[in-house]
Short mmCIF file of C-alpha atoms in Angstrom, two decimals:
data_model
loop_
_atom_site.label_atom_id
_atom_site.label_comp_id
_atom_site.label_asym_id
_atom_site.label_seq_id
_atom_site.Cartn_x
_atom_site.Cartn_y
_atom_site.Cartn_z
CA MET A 1133 2.74 -23.58 3.58
CA THR A 1134 1.64 -23.16 7.19
CA ASP A 1135 1.37 -25.62 10.06
CA THR A 1136 0.65 -24.77 13.69
CA THR A 1137 1.26 -28.29 15.02
CA LYS A 1138 5.07 -28.32 14.95
CA SER A 1139 6.77 -27.02 18.09
CA LYS A 1140 10.33 -26.71 16.69
CA LEU A 1141 11.31 -23.46 15.00
CA ILE A 1142 14.39 -23.22 12.80
CA ILE A 1143 15.62 -19.71 12.10
CA ILE A 1144 17.80 -19.33 9.03
CA GLY A 1145 20.38 -16.64 9.70
CA ALA A 1146 22.24 -16.44 13.01
CA GLY A 1147 23.23 -12.79 13.13
CA GLY A 1148 21.95 -10.01 15.35
CA HIS A 1149 18.58 -9.88 13.64
CA GLY A 1150 18.35 -13.65 14.04
CA ARG A 1151 18.72 -13.22 17.80
CA VAL A 1152 15.90 -10.69 17.78
CA VAL A 1153 13.69 -13.12 15.87
CA ALA A 1154 14.56 -15.93 18.29
CA ASP A 1155 13.74 -13.70 21.25
CA CYS A 1156 10.41 -12.72 19.68
CA ALA A 1157 9.60 -16.38 19.02
CA PHE A 1158 10.61 -17.38 22.55
CA THR A 1159 8.39 -14.67 24.00
CA THR A 1160 5.35 -16.02 22.15
CA GLY A 1161 5.64 -19.32 24.07
CA LYS A 1162 4.69 -21.28 20.92
CA TYR A 1163 7.90 -23.25 20.47
CA GLN A 1164 9.45 -25.93 22.63
CA GLU A 1165 12.69 -25.75 20.63
CA ILE A 1166 14.39 -22.94 18.70
CA ALA A 1167 17.55 -23.47 16.64
CA PHE A 1168 19.50 -21.78 13.86
CA LEU A 1169 20.97 -22.71 10.51
CA ASP A 1170 23.79 -20.49 9.28
CA ASP A 1171 26.93 -20.87 7.18
CA CYS A 1172 29.00 -19.79 10.18
CA TYR A 1173 28.57 -23.39 11.38
CA PRO A 1174 30.64 -25.25 12.62
CA GLN A 1175 32.91 -22.33 13.60
CA ARG A 1176 30.00 -21.03 15.66
CA LYS A 1177 27.60 -23.38 17.39
CA GLU A 1178 25.41 -21.02 19.36
CA ASN A 1179 23.68 -17.68 19.03
CA ALA A 1180 22.87 -16.27 22.46
CA ILE A 1181 21.12 -19.15 24.27
CA TRP A 1182 20.08 -21.00 21.10
CA PRO A 1183 22.10 -23.62 19.19
CA ILE A 1184 23.33 -23.33 15.62
CA ILE A 1185 22.83 -26.85 14.27
CA GLY A 1186 24.02 -26.69 10.66
CA LYS A 1187 24.47 -24.76 7.44
CA VAL A 1188 21.69 -23.07 5.49
CA SER A 1189 21.76 -25.71 2.74
CA GLU A 1190 20.93 -28.42 5.31
CA PHE A 1191 17.36 -27.20 5.94
CA GLY A 1192 15.97 -30.20 4.04
CA GLN A 1193 16.92 -32.47 6.94
CA TYR A 1194 14.33 -30.76 9.14
CA LEU A 1195 11.34 -30.39 6.82
CA ASN A 1196 9.24 -32.99 8.62
CA GLU A 1197 9.92 -31.82 12.16
CA ALA A 1198 10.16 -28.04 12.14
CA VAL A 1199 8.73 -24.77 10.92
CA PHE A 1200 10.99 -22.11 9.42
CA VAL A 1201 11.53 -18.38 9.29
CA VAL A 1202 14.31 -16.54 7.45
CA ALA A 1203 16.16 -13.92 9.50
CA PHE A 1204 18.72 -12.37 7.17
CA GLY A 1205 18.61 -8.59 7.23
CA ASN A 1206 19.49 -8.40 3.53
CA ASN A 1207 16.19 -8.22 1.67
CA LYS A 1208 17.33 -9.98 -1.49
CA LEU A 1209 19.01 -12.82 0.42
CA ARG A 1210 15.89 -13.26 2.54
CA GLN A 1211 13.82 -13.48 -0.66
CA THR A 1212 16.18 -16.06 -2.18
CA ILE A 1213 16.20 -18.35 0.85
CA GLN A 1214 12.45 -18.11 1.41
CA SER A 1215 11.93 -19.04 -2.25
CA GLN A 1216 14.09 -22.12 -1.74
CA LEU A 1217 12.06 -23.09 1.33
CA LYS A 1218 8.79 -22.70 -0.57
CA SER A 1219 10.10 -24.81 -3.44
CA ALA A 1220 10.92 -27.56 -0.93
CA ASN A 1221 7.40 -27.34 0.60
CA ALA A 1222 8.84 -26.23 3.92
CA THR A 1223 6.47 -24.95 6.58
CA ILE A 1224 7.14 -21.20 6.77
CA VAL A 1225 5.77 -19.10 9.63
CA SER A 1226 5.59 -15.47 10.61
CA VAL A 1227 6.94 -14.44 14.01
CA ILE A 1228 4.94 -11.74 15.76
CA HIS A 1229 5.98 -10.32 19.11
CA PRO A 1230 3.12 -10.39 21.62
CA HIS A 1231 3.82 -6.77 22.53
CA SER A 1232 3.03 -5.54 19.03
CA VAL A 1233 -0.37 -4.00 18.26
CA ILE A 1234 -1.91 -5.35 15.06
CA SER A 1235 -5.44 -4.64 13.90
CA THR A 1236 -7.59 -7.70 13.32
CA ARG A 1237 -8.32 -6.11 9.95
CA ALA A 1238 -4.67 -5.94 8.92
CA THR A 1239 -2.87 -8.80 7.16
CA ILE A 1240 0.67 -10.14 7.65
CA GLY A 1241 2.33 -12.16 4.90
CA LEU A 1242 4.05 -15.51 5.24
CA GLY A 1243 7.51 -15.44 6.79
CA SER A 1244 7.31 -11.86 8.05
CA VAL A 1245 8.67 -10.78 11.42
CA VAL A 1246 6.89 -8.15 13.53
CA CYS A 1247 9.00 -6.93 16.45
CA ALA A 1248 8.07 -5.49 19.83
CA ASN A 1249 6.15 -2.22 20.21
CA THR A 1250 5.12 -1.97 16.57
CA THR A 1251 1.70 -0.76 15.48
CA ILE A 1252 -0.01 -1.98 12.31
CA ASN A 1253 -3.40 -0.36 11.86
CA ILE A 1254 -6.66 -1.24 10.15
CA GLY A 1255 -6.53 -2.02 6.45
CA ALA A 1256 -2.74 -2.37 6.32
CA ASN A 1257 -1.38 -5.23 4.24
CA VAL A 1258 2.17 -6.47 4.94
CA GLY A 1259 3.64 -8.76 2.28
CA GLU A 1260 5.73 -11.91 2.57
CA GLY A 1261 9.14 -11.98 4.19
CA CYS A 1262 9.05 -8.47 5.64
CA ILE A 1263 10.81 -7.13 8.71
CA ILE A 1264 8.63 -4.73 10.70
CA ASN A 1265 11.22 -3.67 13.22
CA THR A 1266 11.03 -2.44 16.80
CA GLY A 1267 8.72 0.48 17.51
CA SER A 1268 7.74 1.18 13.91
CA THR A 1269 4.29 2.41 12.91
CA ILE A 1270 2.33 1.37 9.83
CA GLU A 1271 -0.85 3.38 9.63
CA HIS A 1272 -4.21 2.54 8.08
CA ASP A 1273 -4.45 1.20 4.53
CA CYS A 1274 -0.71 0.98 3.86
CA VAL A 1275 0.41 -1.68 1.40
CA ILE A 1276 3.86 -3.08 2.18
CA GLY A 1277 5.36 -5.17 -0.63
CA GLU A 1278 7.36 -8.35 -0.28
CA PHE A 1279 10.75 -8.59 1.48
CA VAL A 1280 10.65 -5.02 2.75
CA HIS A 1281 12.52 -3.86 5.86
CA ILE A 1282 10.85 -1.17 7.98
CA SER A 1283 13.57 -0.16 10.45
CA PRO A 1284 13.09 0.73 14.14
CA ASN A 1285 10.89 3.74 14.84
CA ALA A 1286 10.08 4.36 11.18
CA ALA A 1287 6.67 6.01 10.80
CA LEU A 1288 4.37 5.49 7.84
CA ALA A 1289 1.28 7.67 7.54
CA GLY A 1290 -1.93 6.32 6.04
CA GLY A 1291 -2.37 5.04 2.50
CA ILE A 1292 1.30 4.53 1.63
CA THR A 1293 2.50 1.89 -0.83
CA ILE A 1294 5.99 0.44 -0.31
CA GLY A 1295 7.49 -1.50 -3.24
CA ASP A 1296 9.14 -4.90 -2.95
CA LEU A 1297 12.67 -5.10 -1.52
CA SER A 1298 12.65 -1.54 -0.19
CA TRP A 1299 14.40 -0.55 3.03
CA LEU A 1300 13.26 2.34 5.22
CA GLY A 1301 15.98 3.49 7.60
CA ILE A 1302 15.71 4.02 11.35
CA ASN A 1303 13.51 6.99 12.37
CA SER A 1304 12.50 7.70 8.77
CA THR A 1305 9.08 9.26 8.12
CA ILE A 1306 6.82 8.91 5.07
CA ILE A 1307 3.92 11.32 4.63
CA GLU A 1308 0.49 10.05 3.64
CA CYS A 1309 -0.52 8.47 0.34
CA LEU A 1310 2.95 8.29 -1.24
CA THR A 1311 4.36 5.46 -3.33
CA ILE A 1312 7.85 4.21 -2.49
CA ALA A 1313 9.03 2.38 -5.61
CA PRO A 1314 10.57 -1.13 -5.50
CA ASN A 1315 14.10 -1.41 -4.12
CA THR A 1316 14.14 2.10 -2.70
CA GLN A 1317 16.44 2.81 0.24
CA ILE A 1318 15.47 5.61 2.61
CA GLY A 1319 18.23 6.90 4.90
CA ALA A 1320 18.07 7.17 8.66
CA GLY A 1321 15.93 10.09 9.82
CA ALA A 1322 14.82 11.01 6.31
CA VAL A 1323 11.45 12.68 5.76
CA VAL A 1324 9.90 11.58 2.47
CA ILE A 1325 7.39 14.03 0.96
CA ASN A 1326 7.38 12.84 -2.67
CA ASN A 1327 7.11 9.55 -4.52
CA THR A 1328 10.43 7.82 -5.23
CA GLU A 1329 12.04 6.18 -8.25
CA LYS A 1330 12.90 2.48 -8.12
CA ASN A 1331 16.43 1.25 -7.34
CA SER A 1332 17.36 4.56 -5.72
CA LEU A 1333 18.75 5.96 -2.46
CA TYR A 1334 17.13 8.95 -0.74
CA VAL A 1335 18.40 10.81 2.34
CA GLY A 1336 17.73 14.03 4.22
CA ASN A 1337 14.86 16.24 5.36
CA PRO A 1338 13.16 16.57 2.99
CA ALA A 1339 14.49 13.40 1.40
CA LYS A 1340 16.39 13.85 -1.86
CA TYR A 1341 17.61 11.44 -4.50
CA ILE A 1342 21.31 10.60 -4.00
CA ARG A 1343 22.15 7.83 -6.45
CA THR A 1344 20.97 4.75 -8.28
CA LEU A 1345 21.52 1.47 -6.46
#
């Protein structure tokens, strides 16, 4: 569900990534109020300059007054919480930094976060609940599944398919037209030159299978 009329944003997850999401949202100028829900409350009541106003389970109190985005770095947890929000008919939004470059012929799924200095080129399709992190590049005609994390400075050549719940590490590189299977983890700096198997960890240059997750 989407709604552009509400000016209060509630971010679920008040960790470091949550601060990045809040900063991205603040930079857009769309929101008069930004606040967090996190289970660290009431031990913590602020995250940088933004208040933490309750626990995750209390999101139902704000359904009529706010829009939501989930900012947990853990892909599976982000999927679980976003599913709960959708079941409650919450208004879920994507947060896109104004200093990202996104083709008008690319698509961004509900609840995804696109950070500063990213490039998403023509024909790319980013699924729901993804993190497209700082400085990453998604080239033409890539298909990014749901609840994927593309880490800072990762580079995806054209025509790549990334399966749901996968995580590409910082500075990783994927050559063109490969398929990264669901729930694949790619280590930092890895160079992937072959398709991967699902539920598996790959590291190195060239990237090699390490273990099943």
